[in-house]
Coordinates of C-alpha atoms in Angstrom, one line a residue:
M3 CA 0.0 0.0 0.0
V4 CA 2.8 2.4 0.9
K5 CA 4.7 1.7 -2.3
S6 CA 1.5 2.2 -4.3
L7 CA 0.8 5.6 -2.7
V8 CA 4.4 6.7 -3.4
I9 CA 4.1 5.7 -7.0
K10 CA 0.8 7.5 -7.3
E11 CA 2.3 10.7 -6.0
L12 CA 5.3 10.5 -8.3
R13 CA 3.1 9.7 -11.3
E14 CA 0.7 12.5 -10.7
S15 CA 3.6 15.0 -10.1
A16 CA 5.3 14.0 -13.3
G17 CA 3.8 16.8 -15.4
I18 CA 4.9 19.5 -13.0
L19 CA 8.3 18.0 -12.6
V20 CA 8.8 18.0 -16.4
L21 CA 7.9 21.6 -16.6
A22 CA 10.3 22.4 -13.8
A23 CA 13.1 20.4 -15.5
L24 CA 12.6 22.3 -18.8
A25 CA 12.7 25.6 -16.9
M26 CA 15.8 24.5 -15.0
V27 CA 17.6 23.8 -18.4
Y28 CA 16.6 27.3 -19.6
V29 CA 17.9 28.8 -16.3
L30 CA 21.2 27.0 -16.4
A31 CA 21.7 28.1 -20.1
E32 CA 20.9 31.7 -19.0
L33 CA 23.3 31.6 -16.0
T34 CA 26.2 30.0 -17.9
A35 CA 25.8 32.0 -21.1
T36 CA 25.2 28.9 -23.1
P37 CA 22.3 30.0 -25.3
L38 CA 19.6 27.5 -26.3
L39 CA 17.2 30.2 -27.6
P40 CA 18.0 33.2 -29.9
W41 CA 17.5 35.8 -27.2
Q42 CA 19.9 34.3 -24.7
S43 CA 23.3 35.9 -24.3
R44 CA 26.6 34.3 -25.3
R45 CA 28.6 36.5 -22.9
L46 CA 28.9 36.1 -19.1
Y47 CA 28.7 39.6 -17.5
V48 CA 29.0 38.5 -13.8
I49 CA 30.9 36.1 -11.7
P50 CA 28.7 33.1 -10.8
F51 CA 27.2 33.2 -7.3
V52 CA 28.3 36.8 -7.0
R53 CA 25.4 39.2 -7.7
D54 CA 24.1 37.0 -10.5
S55 CA 20.4 36.2 -11.3
L56 CA 20.4 32.8 -9.5
P57 CA 18.1 33.9 -6.6
F58 CA 15.5 35.4 -9.0
Y59 CA 15.5 32.3 -11.2
F60 CA 15.5 30.0 -8.2
W61 CA 12.3 31.4 -6.8
I62 CA 10.6 31.4 -10.2
V63 CA 11.4 27.8 -10.9
I64 CA 11.8 26.1 -7.5
G65 CA 9.4 28.4 -5.7
G66 CA 6.9 27.9 -8.4
L67 CA 7.4 24.1 -8.3
A68 CA 6.9 24.1 -4.5
I69 CA 3.7 26.1 -4.6
A70 CA 2.3 24.2 -7.6
L71 CA 3.1 20.8 -6.1
G72 CA 1.6 21.7 -2.7
F73 CA -1.7 22.7 -4.3
R74 CA -1.6 19.8 -6.7
Q75 CA -1.5 17.3 -3.8
T76 CA -4.3 19.0 -2.0
A77 CA -6.8 21.4 -3.6
W78 CA -6.6 19.7 -7.0
E79 CA -7.1 16.2 -5.6
L80 CA -10.0 17.4 -3.5
G81 CA -11.6 19.0 -6.5
Q82 CA -11.2 15.8 -8.6
G83 CA -12.7 13.7 -5.8
T84 CA -9.5 11.7 -5.3
Y85 CA -9.7 12.1 -1.5
F86 CA -13.0 10.3 -1.3
F87 CA -11.3 7.2 -2.6
L88 CA -7.8 7.7 -1.1
L89 CA -8.9 8.2 2.5
H90 CA -11.0 5.1 2.6
R91 CA -8.0 2.8 2.0
P92 CA -6.8 0.4 4.8
I93 CA -4.2 2.9 6.0
S94 CA -4.4 5.7 8.5
R95 CA -4.9 9.3 7.4
N96 CA -1.8 10.4 9.1
R97 CA 0.3 7.9 7.2
I98 CA -1.3 8.9 3.9
F99 CA -0.6 12.6 4.4
M100 CA 2.9 12.0 5.8
L101 CA 3.7 10.0 2.7
K102 CA 2.4 12.8 0.5
L103 CA 4.4 15.4 2.4
L104 CA 7.5 13.3 2.3
V105 CA 7.3 12.7 -1.5
G106 CA 6.6 16.4 -2.1
A107 CA 9.3 17.8 0.2
V108 CA 11.9 15.4 -1.2
L109 CA 11.0 16.3 -4.8
V110 CA 11.1 20.0 -4.3
T111 CA 14.4 19.9 -2.3
L112 CA 16.0 17.5 -4.8
V113 CA 15.2 19.7 -7.8
G114 CA 16.5 22.8 -6.0
V115 CA 19.8 21.0 -5.0
M116 CA 20.2 19.8 -8.6
L117 CA 19.9 23.4 -9.9
V118 CA 22.4 24.8 -7.5
G119 CA 24.7 21.7 -7.8
L120 CA 24.9 21.8 -11.6
Y121 CA 25.5 25.5 -11.6
A122 CA 28.3 25.1 -9.0
W123 CA 29.8 22.2 -10.9
W124 CA 29.9 24.3 -14.1
A125 CA 31.4 27.3 -12.2
S126 CA 34.1 25.2 -10.5
T127 CA 35.4 23.9 -13.9
P128 CA 38.5 25.9 -14.8
G129 CA 38.2 28.2 -17.8
K130 CA 34.5 28.9 -17.7
F131 CA 34.7 32.6 -16.7
D132 CA 37.3 35.3 -15.9
G133 CA 37.6 35.3 -12.1
P134 CA 38.2 33.2 -9.1
F135 CA 35.9 30.6 -7.8
Y136 CA 35.6 29.4 -4.2
W137 CA 33.1 26.9 -2.9
S138 CA 32.3 29.3 0.0
M139 CA 30.7 31.5 -2.7
T140 CA 27.9 29.0 -3.0
V141 CA 26.7 29.1 0.6
P142 CA 23.9 31.7 -0.1
A143 CA 22.7 29.4 -2.9
W144 CA 22.5 26.4 -0.6
Q145 CA 20.6 28.6 1.8
L146 CA 18.0 29.0 -0.9
C147 CA 17.6 25.3 -0.9
L148 CA 17.2 25.2 2.9
S149 CA 14.4 27.8 2.6
V150 CA 12.2 26.0 0.2
P151 CA 10.4 23.5 2.5
P152 CA 8.3 26.1 4.4
L153 CA 7.1 27.4 1.0
Y154 CA 5.9 23.9 0.0
F155 CA 4.3 23.1 3.3
G156 CA 2.6 26.5 3.3
A157 CA 1.1 25.8 -0.1
F158 CA 0.1 22.3 1.1
L159 CA -1.6 23.7 4.3
A160 CA -3.4 26.4 2.3
G161 CA -4.7 23.7 0.0
I162 CA -5.9 21.4 2.7
R163 CA -7.5 23.8 5.2
P164 CA -11.1 25.0 4.6
G165 CA -12.0 28.7 4.1
R166 CA -12.4 31.3 1.4
W167 CA -9.6 31.5 -1.1
F168 CA -9.5 35.2 -0.9
G169 CA -9.7 35.2 2.9
S170 CA -7.8 33.4 5.5
R171 CA -7.1 30.3 3.5
L172 CA -4.0 31.6 1.9
L173 CA -2.4 32.8 5.1
P174 CA -0.2 29.7 5.4
L175 CA 1.2 30.3 2.0
V176 CA 1.9 33.9 2.9
A177 CA 3.7 32.6 6.0
G178 CA 5.6 30.2 3.9
I179 CA 6.7 32.9 1.5
L180 CA 7.9 35.2 4.4
T181 CA 9.7 32.4 6.1
A182 CA 11.4 31.4 2.9
F183 CA 12.5 35.0 2.3
A184 CA 13.8 35.3 5.9
A185 CA 15.6 32.0 5.8
S186 CA 17.3 32.6 2.4
N187 CA 18.6 36.0 3.7
A188 CA 19.8 34.8 7.1
P189 CA 23.4 35.7 7.9
W190 CA 24.4 32.1 8.6
A191 CA 23.3 28.8 7.1
W192 CA 22.5 27.3 10.5
M193 CA 20.0 30.1 11.0
S194 CA 18.4 29.3 7.7
A195 CA 18.2 25.6 8.5
G196 CA 16.8 26.3 12.0
L197 CA 14.1 28.7 10.9
S198 CA 13.1 26.4 8.1
L199 CA 12.9 23.4 10.4
V200 CA 10.9 25.1 13.1
V201 CA 8.3 26.6 10.7
S202 CA 8.1 23.4 8.7
G203 CA 7.5 21.4 11.9
L204 CA 4.6 23.7 12.9
M205 CA 3.1 23.6 9.4
I206 CA 3.3 19.8 9.3
A207 CA 1.6 19.6 12.7
A208 CA -1.2 21.9 11.4
I209 CA -1.6 19.8 8.3
L210 CA -2.0 16.6 10.2
M211 CA -4.5 18.3 12.5
Y212 CA -6.7 19.4 9.6
A213 CA -6.3 16.0 7.9
A214 CA -7.5 14.3 11.0
E215 CA -10.4 16.7 11.8
R216 CA -11.7 17.6 8.3
D217 CA -14.7 15.6 7.0
Y218 CA -14.0 14.5 3.5

């Protein structure tokens, strides 16, 4: 049953992941001055990880993936009537939602790490740009990866809790966005990890509470 649920989540997330992968290829081409499309530049104007456009592209691609996946696993499935079938399987609600959260969080984090890791691998290769490269330059980029989970959990919580869409229902997503911004701009990586962990834990607890109490 557990394996079937994990496969289901992966299969239903495939479309969003494909779009994220295509966007990631475009972003890497843009950051590395390796044009794939006519309007992309062939010249690198900045030193990688130093005042480049990585944070902007990261939030567009990975942030968009986190929000889309969170709503895909909750509001979309509820609208399609999937919950009425899923929650009557011989497995507890907590386990079902914990599996959904685990799959979603791992996917979002993995794609973010892949984006930063591939960019760092390119930048660390000698002869790619005029300037020095030190792995310490990538620390802010890894902080971006640490700050993604609250954004995903915020979208998931907004999708699962009842309420008006243009009212209080979206507050968890707003909280996730603010937390992600604060964590990504923290002065030290351990602060990013700690803030992300605390807020993510609170959101997971709230998700499980709504999952247990809400009548589907």
